[in-house]
Coordinates of C-alpha atoms and ligand atoms in Angstrom, one line a residue:
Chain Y
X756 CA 82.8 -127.3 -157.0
X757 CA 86.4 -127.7 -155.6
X758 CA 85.8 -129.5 -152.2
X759 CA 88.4 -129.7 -149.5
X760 CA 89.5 -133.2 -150.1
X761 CA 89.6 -133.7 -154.0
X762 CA 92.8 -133.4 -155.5
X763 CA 93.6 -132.8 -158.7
X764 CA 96.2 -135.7 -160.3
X765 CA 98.8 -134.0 -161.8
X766 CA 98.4 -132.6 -165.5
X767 CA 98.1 -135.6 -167.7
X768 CA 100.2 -136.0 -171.1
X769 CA 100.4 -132.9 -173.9
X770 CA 98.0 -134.6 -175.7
X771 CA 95.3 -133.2 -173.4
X772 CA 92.9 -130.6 -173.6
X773 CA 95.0 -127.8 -172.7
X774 CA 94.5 -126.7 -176.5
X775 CA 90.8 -127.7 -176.2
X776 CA 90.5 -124.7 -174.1
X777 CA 90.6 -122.5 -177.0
X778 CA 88.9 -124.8 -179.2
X779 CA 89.8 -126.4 -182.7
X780 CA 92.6 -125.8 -184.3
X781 CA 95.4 -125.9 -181.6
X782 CA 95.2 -129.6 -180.8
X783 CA 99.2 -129.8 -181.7
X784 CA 100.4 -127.0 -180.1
X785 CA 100.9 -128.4 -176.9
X786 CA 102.2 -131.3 -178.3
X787 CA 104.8 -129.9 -180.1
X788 CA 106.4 -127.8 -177.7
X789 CA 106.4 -131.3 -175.6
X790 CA 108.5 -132.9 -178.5
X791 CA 111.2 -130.0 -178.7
X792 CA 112.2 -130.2 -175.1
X793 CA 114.3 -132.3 -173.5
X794 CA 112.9 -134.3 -170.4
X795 CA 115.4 -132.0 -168.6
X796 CA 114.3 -128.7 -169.7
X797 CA 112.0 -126.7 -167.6
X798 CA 109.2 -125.3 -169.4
X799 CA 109.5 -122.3 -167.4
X800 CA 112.7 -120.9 -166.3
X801 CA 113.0 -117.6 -164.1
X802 CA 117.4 -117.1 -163.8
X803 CA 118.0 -114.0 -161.1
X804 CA 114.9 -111.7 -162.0
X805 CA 115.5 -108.6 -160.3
X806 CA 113.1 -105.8 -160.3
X807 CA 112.7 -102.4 -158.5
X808 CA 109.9 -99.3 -158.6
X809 CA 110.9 -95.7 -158.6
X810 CA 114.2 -96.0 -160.3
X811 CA 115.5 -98.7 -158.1
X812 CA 114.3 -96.3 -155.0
X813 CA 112.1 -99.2 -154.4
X814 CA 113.4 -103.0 -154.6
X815 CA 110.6 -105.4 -154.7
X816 CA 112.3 -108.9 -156.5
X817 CA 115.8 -109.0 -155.2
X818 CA 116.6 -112.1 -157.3
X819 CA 114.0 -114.6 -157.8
X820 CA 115.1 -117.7 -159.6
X821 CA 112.6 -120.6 -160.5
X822 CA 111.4 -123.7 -162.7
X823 CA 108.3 -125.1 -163.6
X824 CA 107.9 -127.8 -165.8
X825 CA 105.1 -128.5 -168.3
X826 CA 102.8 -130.7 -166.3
X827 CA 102.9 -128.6 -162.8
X828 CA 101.1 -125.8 -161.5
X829 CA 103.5 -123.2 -159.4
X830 CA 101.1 -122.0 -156.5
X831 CA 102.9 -118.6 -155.2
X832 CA 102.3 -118.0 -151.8
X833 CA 103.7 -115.4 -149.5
X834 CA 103.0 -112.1 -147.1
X835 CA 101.5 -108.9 -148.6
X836 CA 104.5 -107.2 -150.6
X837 CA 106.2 -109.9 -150.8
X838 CA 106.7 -109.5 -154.6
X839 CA 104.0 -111.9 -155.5
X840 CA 101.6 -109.7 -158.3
X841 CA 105.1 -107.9 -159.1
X842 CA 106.5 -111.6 -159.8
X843 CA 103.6 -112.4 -162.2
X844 CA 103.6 -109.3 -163.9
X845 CA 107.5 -109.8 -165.2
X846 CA 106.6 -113.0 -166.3
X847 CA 103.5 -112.0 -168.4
X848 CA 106.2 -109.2 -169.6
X849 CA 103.8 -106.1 -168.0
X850 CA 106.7 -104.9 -166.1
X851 CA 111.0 -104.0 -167.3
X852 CA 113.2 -106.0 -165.2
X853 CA 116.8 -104.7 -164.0
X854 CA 117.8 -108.2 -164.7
X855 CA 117.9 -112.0 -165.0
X856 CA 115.6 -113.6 -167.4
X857 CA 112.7 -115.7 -168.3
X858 CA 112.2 -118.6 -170.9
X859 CA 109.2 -120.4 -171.9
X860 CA 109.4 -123.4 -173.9
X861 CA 113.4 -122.9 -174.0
X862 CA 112.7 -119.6 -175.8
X863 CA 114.4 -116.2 -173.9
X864 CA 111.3 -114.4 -174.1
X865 CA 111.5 -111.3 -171.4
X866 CA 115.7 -110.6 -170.7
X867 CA 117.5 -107.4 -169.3
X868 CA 119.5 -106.6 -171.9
X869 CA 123.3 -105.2 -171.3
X870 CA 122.2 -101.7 -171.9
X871 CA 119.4 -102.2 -169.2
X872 CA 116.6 -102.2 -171.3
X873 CA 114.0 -105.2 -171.0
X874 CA 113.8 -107.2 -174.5
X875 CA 110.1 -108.8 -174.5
X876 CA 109.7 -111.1 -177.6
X877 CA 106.2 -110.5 -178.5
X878 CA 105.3 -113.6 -179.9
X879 CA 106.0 -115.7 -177.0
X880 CA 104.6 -113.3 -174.3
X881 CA 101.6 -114.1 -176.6
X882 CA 101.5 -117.4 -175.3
X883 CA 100.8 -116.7 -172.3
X884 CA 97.5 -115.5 -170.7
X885 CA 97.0 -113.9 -167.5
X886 CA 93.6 -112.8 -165.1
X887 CA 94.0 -110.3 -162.7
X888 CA 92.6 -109.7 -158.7
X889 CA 90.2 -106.6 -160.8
X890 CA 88.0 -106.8 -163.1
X891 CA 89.6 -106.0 -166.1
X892 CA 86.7 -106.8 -168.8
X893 CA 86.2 -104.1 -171.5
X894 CA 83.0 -102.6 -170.0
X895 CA 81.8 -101.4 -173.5
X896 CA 81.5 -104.9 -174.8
X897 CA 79.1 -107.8 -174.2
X898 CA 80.2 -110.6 -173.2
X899 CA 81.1 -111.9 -176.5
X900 CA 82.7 -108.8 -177.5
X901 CA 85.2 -109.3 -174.6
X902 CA 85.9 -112.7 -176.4
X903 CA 86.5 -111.9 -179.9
X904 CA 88.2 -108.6 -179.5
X905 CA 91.7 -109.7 -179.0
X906 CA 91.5 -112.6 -182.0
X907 CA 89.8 -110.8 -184.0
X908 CA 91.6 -107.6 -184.0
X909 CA 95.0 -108.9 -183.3
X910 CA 95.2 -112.3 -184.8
X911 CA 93.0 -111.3 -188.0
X912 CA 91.0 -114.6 -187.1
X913 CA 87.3 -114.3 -189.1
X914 CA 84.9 -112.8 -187.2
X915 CA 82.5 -116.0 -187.8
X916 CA 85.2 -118.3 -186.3
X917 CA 85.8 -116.8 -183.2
X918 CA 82.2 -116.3 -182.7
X919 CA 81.7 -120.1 -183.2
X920 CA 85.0 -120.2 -180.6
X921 CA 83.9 -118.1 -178.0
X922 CA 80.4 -119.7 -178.2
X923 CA 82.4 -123.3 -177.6
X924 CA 83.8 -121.8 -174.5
X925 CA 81.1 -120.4 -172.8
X926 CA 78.9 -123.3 -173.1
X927 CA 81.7 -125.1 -171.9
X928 CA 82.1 -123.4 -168.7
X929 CA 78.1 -122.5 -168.6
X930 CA 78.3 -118.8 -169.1
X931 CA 76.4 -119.1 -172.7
X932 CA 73.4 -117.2 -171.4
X933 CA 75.9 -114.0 -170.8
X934 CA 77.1 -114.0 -174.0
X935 CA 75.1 -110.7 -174.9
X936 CA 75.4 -109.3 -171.5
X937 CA 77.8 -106.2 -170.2
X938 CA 80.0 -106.5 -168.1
X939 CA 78.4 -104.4 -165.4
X940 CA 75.3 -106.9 -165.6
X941 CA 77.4 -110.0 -164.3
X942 CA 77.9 -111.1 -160.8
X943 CA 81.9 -110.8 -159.6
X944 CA 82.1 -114.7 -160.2
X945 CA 81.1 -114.3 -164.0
X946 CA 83.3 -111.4 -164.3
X947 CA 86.3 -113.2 -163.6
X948 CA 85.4 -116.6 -165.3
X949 CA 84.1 -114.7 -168.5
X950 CA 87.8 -112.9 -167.8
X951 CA 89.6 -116.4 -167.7
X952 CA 87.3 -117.4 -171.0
X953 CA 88.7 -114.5 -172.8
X954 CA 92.3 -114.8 -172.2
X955 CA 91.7 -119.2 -173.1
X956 CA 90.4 -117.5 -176.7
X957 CA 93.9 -117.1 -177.4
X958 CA 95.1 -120.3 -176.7
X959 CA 97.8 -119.9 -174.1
X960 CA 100.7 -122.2 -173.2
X961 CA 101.0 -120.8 -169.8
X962 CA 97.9 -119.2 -167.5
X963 CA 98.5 -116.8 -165.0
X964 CA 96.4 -116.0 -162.0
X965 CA 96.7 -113.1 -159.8
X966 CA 94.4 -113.3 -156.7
X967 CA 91.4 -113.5 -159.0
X968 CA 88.8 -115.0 -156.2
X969 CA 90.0 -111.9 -153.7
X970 CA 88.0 -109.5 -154.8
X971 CA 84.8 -111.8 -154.9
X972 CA 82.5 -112.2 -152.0
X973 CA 82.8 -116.1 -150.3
X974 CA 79.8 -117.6 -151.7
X975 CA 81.6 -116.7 -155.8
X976 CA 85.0 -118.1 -154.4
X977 CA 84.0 -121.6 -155.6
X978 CA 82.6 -121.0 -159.0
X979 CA 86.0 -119.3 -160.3
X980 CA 87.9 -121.9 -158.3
X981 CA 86.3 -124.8 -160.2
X982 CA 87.0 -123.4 -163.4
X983 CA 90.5 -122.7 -162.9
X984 CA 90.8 -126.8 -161.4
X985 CA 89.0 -127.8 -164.5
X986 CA 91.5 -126.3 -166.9
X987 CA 94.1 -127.9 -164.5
X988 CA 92.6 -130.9 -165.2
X989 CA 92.6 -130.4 -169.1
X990 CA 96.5 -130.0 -168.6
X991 CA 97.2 -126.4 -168.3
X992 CA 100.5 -125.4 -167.0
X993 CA 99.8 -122.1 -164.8
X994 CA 101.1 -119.7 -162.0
X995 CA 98.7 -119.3 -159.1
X996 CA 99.2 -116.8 -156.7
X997 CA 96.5 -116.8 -154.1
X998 CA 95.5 -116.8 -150.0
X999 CA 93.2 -119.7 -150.5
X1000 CA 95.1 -122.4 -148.7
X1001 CA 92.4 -124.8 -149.2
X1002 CA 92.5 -124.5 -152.8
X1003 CA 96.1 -123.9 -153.2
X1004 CA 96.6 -127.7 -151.5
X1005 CA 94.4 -129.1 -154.3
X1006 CA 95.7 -127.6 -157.1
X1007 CA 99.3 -127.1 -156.4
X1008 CA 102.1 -129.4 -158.2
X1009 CA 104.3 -127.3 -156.6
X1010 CA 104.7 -124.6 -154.2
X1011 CA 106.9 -121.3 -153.8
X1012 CA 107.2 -119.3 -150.6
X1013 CA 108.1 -116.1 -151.7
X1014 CA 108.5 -113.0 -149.9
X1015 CA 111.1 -110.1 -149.0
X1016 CA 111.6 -110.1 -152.7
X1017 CA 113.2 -113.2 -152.6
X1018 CA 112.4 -117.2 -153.2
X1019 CA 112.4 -118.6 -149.4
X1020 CA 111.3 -122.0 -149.9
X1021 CA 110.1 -123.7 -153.4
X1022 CA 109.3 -127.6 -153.5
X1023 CA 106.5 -130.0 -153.3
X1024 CA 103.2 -129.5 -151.4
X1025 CA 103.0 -132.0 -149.0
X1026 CA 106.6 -131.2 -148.0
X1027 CA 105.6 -127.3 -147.9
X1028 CA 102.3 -127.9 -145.9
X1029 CA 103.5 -130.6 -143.8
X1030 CA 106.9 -130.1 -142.8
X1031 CA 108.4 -126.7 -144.2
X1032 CA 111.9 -126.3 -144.3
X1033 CA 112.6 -122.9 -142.7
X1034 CA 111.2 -121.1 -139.8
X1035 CA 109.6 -118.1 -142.0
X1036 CA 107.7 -120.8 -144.0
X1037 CA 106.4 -122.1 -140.4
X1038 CA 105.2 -119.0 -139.3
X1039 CA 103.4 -118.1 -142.6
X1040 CA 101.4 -121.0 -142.4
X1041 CA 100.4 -120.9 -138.7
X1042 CA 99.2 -117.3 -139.3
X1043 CA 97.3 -118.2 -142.2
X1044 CA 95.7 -120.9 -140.2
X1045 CA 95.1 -118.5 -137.1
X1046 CA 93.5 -116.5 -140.0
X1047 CA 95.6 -113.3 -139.4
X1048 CA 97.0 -112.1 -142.6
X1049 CA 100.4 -111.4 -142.6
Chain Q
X1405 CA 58.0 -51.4 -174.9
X1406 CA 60.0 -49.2 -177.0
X1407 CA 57.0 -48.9 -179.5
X1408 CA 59.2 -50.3 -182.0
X1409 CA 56.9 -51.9 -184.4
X1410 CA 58.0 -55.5 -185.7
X1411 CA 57.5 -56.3 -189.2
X1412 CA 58.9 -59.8 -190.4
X1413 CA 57.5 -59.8 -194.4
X1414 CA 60.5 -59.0 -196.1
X1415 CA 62.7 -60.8 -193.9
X1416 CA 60.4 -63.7 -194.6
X1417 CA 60.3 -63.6 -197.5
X1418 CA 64.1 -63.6 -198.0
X1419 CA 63.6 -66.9 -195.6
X1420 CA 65.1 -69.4 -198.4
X1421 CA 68.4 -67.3 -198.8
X1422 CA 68.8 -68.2 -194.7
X1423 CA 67.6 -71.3 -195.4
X1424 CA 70.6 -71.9 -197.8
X1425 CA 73.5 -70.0 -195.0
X1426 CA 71.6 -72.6 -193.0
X1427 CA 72.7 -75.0 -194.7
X1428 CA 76.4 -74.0 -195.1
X1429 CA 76.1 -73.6 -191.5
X1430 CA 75.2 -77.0 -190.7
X1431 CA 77.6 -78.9 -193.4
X1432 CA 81.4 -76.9 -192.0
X1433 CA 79.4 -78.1 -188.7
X1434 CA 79.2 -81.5 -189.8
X1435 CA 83.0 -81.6 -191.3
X1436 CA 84.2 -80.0 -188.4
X1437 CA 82.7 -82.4 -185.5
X1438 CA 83.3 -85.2 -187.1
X1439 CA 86.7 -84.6 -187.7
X1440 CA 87.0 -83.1 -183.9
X1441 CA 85.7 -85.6 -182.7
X1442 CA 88.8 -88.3 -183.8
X1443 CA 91.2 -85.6 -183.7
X1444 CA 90.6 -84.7 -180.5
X1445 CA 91.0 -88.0 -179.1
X1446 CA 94.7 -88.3 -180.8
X1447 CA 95.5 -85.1 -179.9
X1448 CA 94.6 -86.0 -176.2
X1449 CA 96.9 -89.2 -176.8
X1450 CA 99.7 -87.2 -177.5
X1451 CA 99.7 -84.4 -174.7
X1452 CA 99.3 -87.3 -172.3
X1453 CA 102.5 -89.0 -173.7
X1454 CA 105.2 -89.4 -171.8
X1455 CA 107.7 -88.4 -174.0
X1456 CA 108.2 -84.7 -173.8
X1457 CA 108.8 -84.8 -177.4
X1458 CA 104.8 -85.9 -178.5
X1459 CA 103.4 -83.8 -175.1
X1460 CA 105.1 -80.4 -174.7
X1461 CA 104.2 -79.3 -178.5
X1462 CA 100.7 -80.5 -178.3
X1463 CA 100.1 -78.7 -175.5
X1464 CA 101.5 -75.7 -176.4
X1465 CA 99.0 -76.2 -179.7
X1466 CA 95.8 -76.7 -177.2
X1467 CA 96.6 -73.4 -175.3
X1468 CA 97.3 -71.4 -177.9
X1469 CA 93.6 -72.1 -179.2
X1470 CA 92.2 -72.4 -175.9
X1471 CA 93.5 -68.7 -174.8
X1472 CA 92.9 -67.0 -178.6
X1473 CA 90.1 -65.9 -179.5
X1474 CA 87.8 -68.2 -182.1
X1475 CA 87.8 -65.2 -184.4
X1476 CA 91.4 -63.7 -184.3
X1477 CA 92.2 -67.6 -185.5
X1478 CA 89.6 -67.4 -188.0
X1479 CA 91.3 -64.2 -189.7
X1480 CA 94.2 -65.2 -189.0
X1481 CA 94.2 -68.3 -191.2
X1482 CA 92.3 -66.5 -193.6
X1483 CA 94.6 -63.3 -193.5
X1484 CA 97.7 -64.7 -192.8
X1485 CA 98.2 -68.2 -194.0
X1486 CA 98.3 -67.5 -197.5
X1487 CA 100.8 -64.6 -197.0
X1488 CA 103.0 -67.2 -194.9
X1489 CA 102.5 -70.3 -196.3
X1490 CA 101.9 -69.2 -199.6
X1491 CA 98.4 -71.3 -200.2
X1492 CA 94.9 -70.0 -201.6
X1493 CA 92.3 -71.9 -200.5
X1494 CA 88.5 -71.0 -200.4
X1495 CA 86.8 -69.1 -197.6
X1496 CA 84.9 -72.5 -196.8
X1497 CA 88.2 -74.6 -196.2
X1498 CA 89.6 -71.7 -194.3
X1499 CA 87.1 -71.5 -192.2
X1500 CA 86.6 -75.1 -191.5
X1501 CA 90.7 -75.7 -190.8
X1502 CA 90.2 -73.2 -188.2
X1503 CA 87.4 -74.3 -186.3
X1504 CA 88.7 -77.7 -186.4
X1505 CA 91.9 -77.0 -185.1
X1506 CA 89.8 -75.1 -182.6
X1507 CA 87.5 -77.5 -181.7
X1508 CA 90.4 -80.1 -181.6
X1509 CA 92.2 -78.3 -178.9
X1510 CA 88.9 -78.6 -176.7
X1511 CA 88.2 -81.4 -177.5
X1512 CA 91.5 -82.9 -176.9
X1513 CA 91.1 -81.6 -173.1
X1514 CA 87.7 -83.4 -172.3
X1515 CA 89.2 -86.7 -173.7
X1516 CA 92.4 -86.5 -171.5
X1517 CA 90.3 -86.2 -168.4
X1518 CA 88.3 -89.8 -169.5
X1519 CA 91.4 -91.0 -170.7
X1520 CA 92.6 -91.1 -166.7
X1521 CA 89.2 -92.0 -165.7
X1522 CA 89.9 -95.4 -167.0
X1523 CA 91.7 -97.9 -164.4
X1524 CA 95.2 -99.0 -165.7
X1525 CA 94.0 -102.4 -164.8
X1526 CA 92.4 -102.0 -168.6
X1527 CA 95.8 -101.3 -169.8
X1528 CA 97.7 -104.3 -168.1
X1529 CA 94.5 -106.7 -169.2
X1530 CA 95.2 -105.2 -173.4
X1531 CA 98.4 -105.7 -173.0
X1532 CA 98.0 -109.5 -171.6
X1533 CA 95.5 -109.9 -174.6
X1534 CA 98.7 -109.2 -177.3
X1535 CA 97.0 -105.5 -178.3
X1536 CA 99.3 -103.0 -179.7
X1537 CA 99.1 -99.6 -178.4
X1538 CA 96.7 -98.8 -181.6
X1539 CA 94.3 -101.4 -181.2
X1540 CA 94.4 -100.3 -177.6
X1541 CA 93.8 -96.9 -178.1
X1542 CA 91.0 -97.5 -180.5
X1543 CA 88.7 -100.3 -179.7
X1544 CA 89.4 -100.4 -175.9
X1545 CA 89.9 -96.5 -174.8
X1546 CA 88.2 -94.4 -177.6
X1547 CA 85.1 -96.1 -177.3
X1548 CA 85.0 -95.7 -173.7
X1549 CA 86.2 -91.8 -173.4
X1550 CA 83.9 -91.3 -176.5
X1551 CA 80.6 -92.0 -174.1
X1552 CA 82.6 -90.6 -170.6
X1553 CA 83.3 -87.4 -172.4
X1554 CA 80.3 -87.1 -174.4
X1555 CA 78.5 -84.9 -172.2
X1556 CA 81.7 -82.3 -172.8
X1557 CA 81.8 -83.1 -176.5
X1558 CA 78.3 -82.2 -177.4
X1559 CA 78.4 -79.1 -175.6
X1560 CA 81.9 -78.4 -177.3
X1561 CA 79.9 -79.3 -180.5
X1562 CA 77.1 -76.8 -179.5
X1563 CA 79.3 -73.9 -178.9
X1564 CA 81.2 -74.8 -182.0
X1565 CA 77.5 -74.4 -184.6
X1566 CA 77.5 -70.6 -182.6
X1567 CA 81.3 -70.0 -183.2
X1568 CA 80.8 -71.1 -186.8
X1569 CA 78.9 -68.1 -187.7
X1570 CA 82.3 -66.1 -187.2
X1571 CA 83.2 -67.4 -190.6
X1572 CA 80.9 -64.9 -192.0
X1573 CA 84.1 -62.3 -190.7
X1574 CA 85.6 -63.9 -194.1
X1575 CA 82.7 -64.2 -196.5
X1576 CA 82.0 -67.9 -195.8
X1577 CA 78.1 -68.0 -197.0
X1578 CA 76.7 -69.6 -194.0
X1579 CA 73.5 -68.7 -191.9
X1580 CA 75.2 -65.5 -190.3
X1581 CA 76.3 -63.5 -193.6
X1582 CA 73.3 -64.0 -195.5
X1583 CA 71.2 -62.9 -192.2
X1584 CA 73.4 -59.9 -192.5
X1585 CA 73.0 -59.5 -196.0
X1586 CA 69.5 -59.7 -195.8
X1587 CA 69.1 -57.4 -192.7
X1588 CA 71.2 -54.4 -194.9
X1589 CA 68.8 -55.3 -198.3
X1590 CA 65.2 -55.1 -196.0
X1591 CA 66.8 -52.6 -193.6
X1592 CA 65.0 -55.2 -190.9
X1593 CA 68.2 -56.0 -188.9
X1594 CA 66.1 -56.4 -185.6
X1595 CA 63.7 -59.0 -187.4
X1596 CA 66.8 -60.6 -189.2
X1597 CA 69.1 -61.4 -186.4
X1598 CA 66.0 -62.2 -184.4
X1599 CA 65.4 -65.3 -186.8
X1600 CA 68.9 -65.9 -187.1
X1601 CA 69.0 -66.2 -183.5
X1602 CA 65.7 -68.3 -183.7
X1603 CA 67.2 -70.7 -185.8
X1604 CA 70.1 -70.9 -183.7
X1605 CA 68.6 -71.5 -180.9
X1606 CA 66.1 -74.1 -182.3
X1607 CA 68.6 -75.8 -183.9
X1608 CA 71.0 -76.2 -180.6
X1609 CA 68.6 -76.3 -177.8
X1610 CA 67.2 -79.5 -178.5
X1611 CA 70.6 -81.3 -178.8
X1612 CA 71.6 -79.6 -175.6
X1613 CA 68.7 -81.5 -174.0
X1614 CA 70.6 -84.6 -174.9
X1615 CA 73.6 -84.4 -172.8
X1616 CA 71.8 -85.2 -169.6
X1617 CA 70.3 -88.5 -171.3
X1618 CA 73.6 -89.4 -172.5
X1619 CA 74.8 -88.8 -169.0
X1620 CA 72.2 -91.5 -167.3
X1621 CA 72.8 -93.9 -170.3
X1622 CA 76.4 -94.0 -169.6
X1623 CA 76.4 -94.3 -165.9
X1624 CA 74.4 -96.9 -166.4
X1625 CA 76.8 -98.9 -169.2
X1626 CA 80.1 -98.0 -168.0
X1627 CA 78.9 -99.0 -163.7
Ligands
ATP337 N1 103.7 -99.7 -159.4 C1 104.4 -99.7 -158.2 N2 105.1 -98.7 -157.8 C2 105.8 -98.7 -156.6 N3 105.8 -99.8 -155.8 C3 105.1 -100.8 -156.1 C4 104.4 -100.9 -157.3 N4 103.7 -102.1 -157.4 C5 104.1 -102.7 -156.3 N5 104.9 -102.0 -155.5 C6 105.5 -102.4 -154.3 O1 106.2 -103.7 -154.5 C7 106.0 -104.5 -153.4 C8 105.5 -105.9 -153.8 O2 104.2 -105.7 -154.3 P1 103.4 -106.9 -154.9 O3 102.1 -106.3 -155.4 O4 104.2 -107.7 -155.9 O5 103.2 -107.8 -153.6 P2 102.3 -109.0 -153.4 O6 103.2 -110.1 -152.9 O7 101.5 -109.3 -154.6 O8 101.3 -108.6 -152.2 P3 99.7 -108.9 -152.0 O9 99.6 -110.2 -151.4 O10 99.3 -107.7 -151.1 O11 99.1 -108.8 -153.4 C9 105.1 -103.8 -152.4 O12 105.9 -103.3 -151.4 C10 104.5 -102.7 -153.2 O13 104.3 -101.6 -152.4
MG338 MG1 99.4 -109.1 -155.2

């Protein structure tokens, strides 16, 4: 369990078990991405993302530039409708921008193009694995089901192998005894681990989280939380957006204050937790720690 | 009483010549539902589109056999298709093109109402896992508005085996035409059309009974 006072050491080289998370087969894909880049290259880029609802009626990102490099972990915090969810969402290419764009690995993978339409190149959004604040399991299939669904069906992978995959997994993060269960038979905590489990199946570069302990009642908090630090562990880059200061000081690399649509403070965490920069930053925080959500 | 004396020999004994209408009865059933079944679905996909293209002419199709008759679209694709379109098919294939369009439009309606039942989250999580809006729309939704709508389908399935016995209207030999057949040879049409009826009803009851099982199971599954 994540306590208050361990911190997790910063992501350790590619070599690491970020591709363990999906088992064999991956162990130099992670590696190679590693080699291509220049130590100077972020391994994800956000240039001037601007998005609106309702046909512009609605502006929620006025903006939003970022980088995160291959060994940190971005935690996103920030005041309800600050853009947070809406931020994730472009970059897991769910959403059409009105512009800027987003690399990963160096690769222009989600861009406004000049006729306004939003380009998503498939294969690299495919990289990249998101879980969501709801449940979002398939409630028709077991556990297992859940797992193999995506690699199966989309990837063509043999139905054998990614049984023998998703079996790896959930032994690994001791949900085996689900494996034949629904959905609707797991607690909240399961639901989201076994959620996290499926999207490692396909071997991600990148892990998104949106608020996935929010929905869960205290005492599950801790059980999702410890599987997201162990994968942190294992080296996996990933977004974090989340209200859970505690756990956003452990796991964080690096932090960004984002809200009114726009970036307002982005940099390390003891900086941002100790001594923020601007007065909206300040304010955030104190509220937080009042326990008043903004 | 109307002192109207019953008397089911001949009629019974002309029971194998039912048994066979039965039969036909139960097979454009068959061929029907199962194709409804699917087509319905797909046909719920499109009128739910959002481009105005897939959704305004499939809706237009599911009126028009929602606020027809079953039977003026049975003669009419046995009447008028081959006049207009020039094709000569059997009775049988007539018969079953009709109701299946039929059903489809029906169909089509109970699936759109599941297919909104299901939370978009679904759709954002597919999406996340790399499906294409096929795989979507067949391993993750149609399984899911297949058990949701099942309660509407089977009774859509249930008033389709009555409506199939329209076909008789164009010499399809199902369970209806030889009952009337039968009931002009005995001059029994009471104790005909009462074991038609029968047979109907013993047939369709039962699986009527189902739908509120189906309806526990699934709230159960789909919590
Ligand atoms: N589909 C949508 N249509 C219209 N407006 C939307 C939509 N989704 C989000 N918004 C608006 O965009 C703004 C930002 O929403 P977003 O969900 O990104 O905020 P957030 O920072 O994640 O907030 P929270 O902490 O409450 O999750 C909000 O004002 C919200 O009302
Ligand atoms: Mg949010």
């Amino acid at each position: 369990m994540v306590s208050g006072s361990r911190q997790i050491p910063a992501a350790p080289g590619p070599a690491s078990s970020v591709a363990d998370a999906g088992g064999a087969g991956s162990a130099g894909q992670s590696a190679e991405g590693e080699d291509r880049l220049p130590a100077t290259q972020p391994f994800v880029e956000i240039r001037n993302l601007r998005k609106s609802y309702a046909r512009g009626a609605i502006p929620v990102l006025k903006g939003v530039g970022d980088t995160m490099s291959k060994t940190d972990r971005l935690v996103i915090l920030g005041p309800s409708g600050g853009g947070k969810s809406t931020l994730l969402r472009c970059v897991m290419g769910l959403e059409t921008i009105d512009s800027g764009a987003i690399t990963l690995d160096g690769r222009n993978y989600i861009e406004c193009l000049s006729n306004g339409r939003t380009f998503v190149d498939r294969t690299v959004q495919r990289q990249v694995g998101m879980v969501f604040q709801h449940y979002t399991l398939f409630p028709h299939l077991t556990v297992l089901g859940n797992l193999i669904l995506a690699p199966v069906k989309r990837n063509g992978e043999k139905k054998g192998a990614a049984i023998a995959r998703a079996e790896a997994l959930l032994s690994r993060f001791g949900l085996i005894s689900k494996l034949k269960s629904y959905p609707s038979q797991l607690s909240g905590g399961q639901k989201q681990r076994v959620a996290i489990a499926r999207a490692l199946m396909l071997e991600p570069k990148l892990m998104l989280f949106d608020e996935v302990t929010s929905a869960l009642d205290p005492e599950l908090i801790a059980e999702v939380e410890s599987m997201i630090s162990e994968l942190a562990e294992g080296g996996m880059p990933m977004m974090i957006v989340t209200h859970d200061m505690g756990f956003a000081k452990n796991i964080a690399t690096k932090v960004l204050f984002c809200a009114d649509g726009v970036v307002m403070e982005s940099g390390d965490p003891e900086t941002f937790f100790a001594a923020p920069k601007i007065k909206r930053t300040r304010d955030f925080l104190a509220s937080i720690l009042r326990g008043t959500k903004v | 009483m109307s002192g109207y004396s019953f008397d089911f020999f001949y009629v019974l004994n002309g029971f194998s010549r039912l048994l066979q209408g039965l039969i036909v009865s139960l097979e454009l059933t068959a061929i029907v539902v199962g194709i409804g079944t699917f087509s319905g679905f797909v046909l719920a996909l499109a009128t739910s589109s959002r481009s105005l293209f897939l959704s305004v002419p499939t809706r237009l199709f599911v009126e028009i056999f929602r606020c027809t008759p079953a039977l003026i679209q049975i003669v009419w694709f046995f009447y008028c298709l081959p006049v207009l379109a020039d094709v000569f098919w059997p009775p049988f294939t007539m018969g079953v093109i009709a109701l299946t369009l039929n059903l489809t439009a029906f169909n089509s309606e109970a699936y759109r109402a599941a297919i909104q039942a299901i939370p978009a989250a679904q759709r954002d999580a597919s999406i996340a896992l790399g499906l294409s809006r096929w795989h979507q729309a067949i391993h993750v939704v149609f399984p899911q508005v297949l058990r949701i709508a099942s309660p509407v389908l089977v009774s859509n399935s249930i008033s389709l085996f009555q409506q199939s016995s329209l076909v008789a209207i164009v010499s399809v030999e199902d369970l209806m035409y030889q009952g009337k057949l039968l009931a002009v040879q005995t001059y029994r049409p009471i104790e005909t059309f009462t074991i038609v009826a029968l047979i109907y009803f013993g047939l369709s009851f039962p699986i009527s009974q189902l739908v509120g099982r189906i309806e526990r199971y699934n709230a159960r599954l789909l919590a």
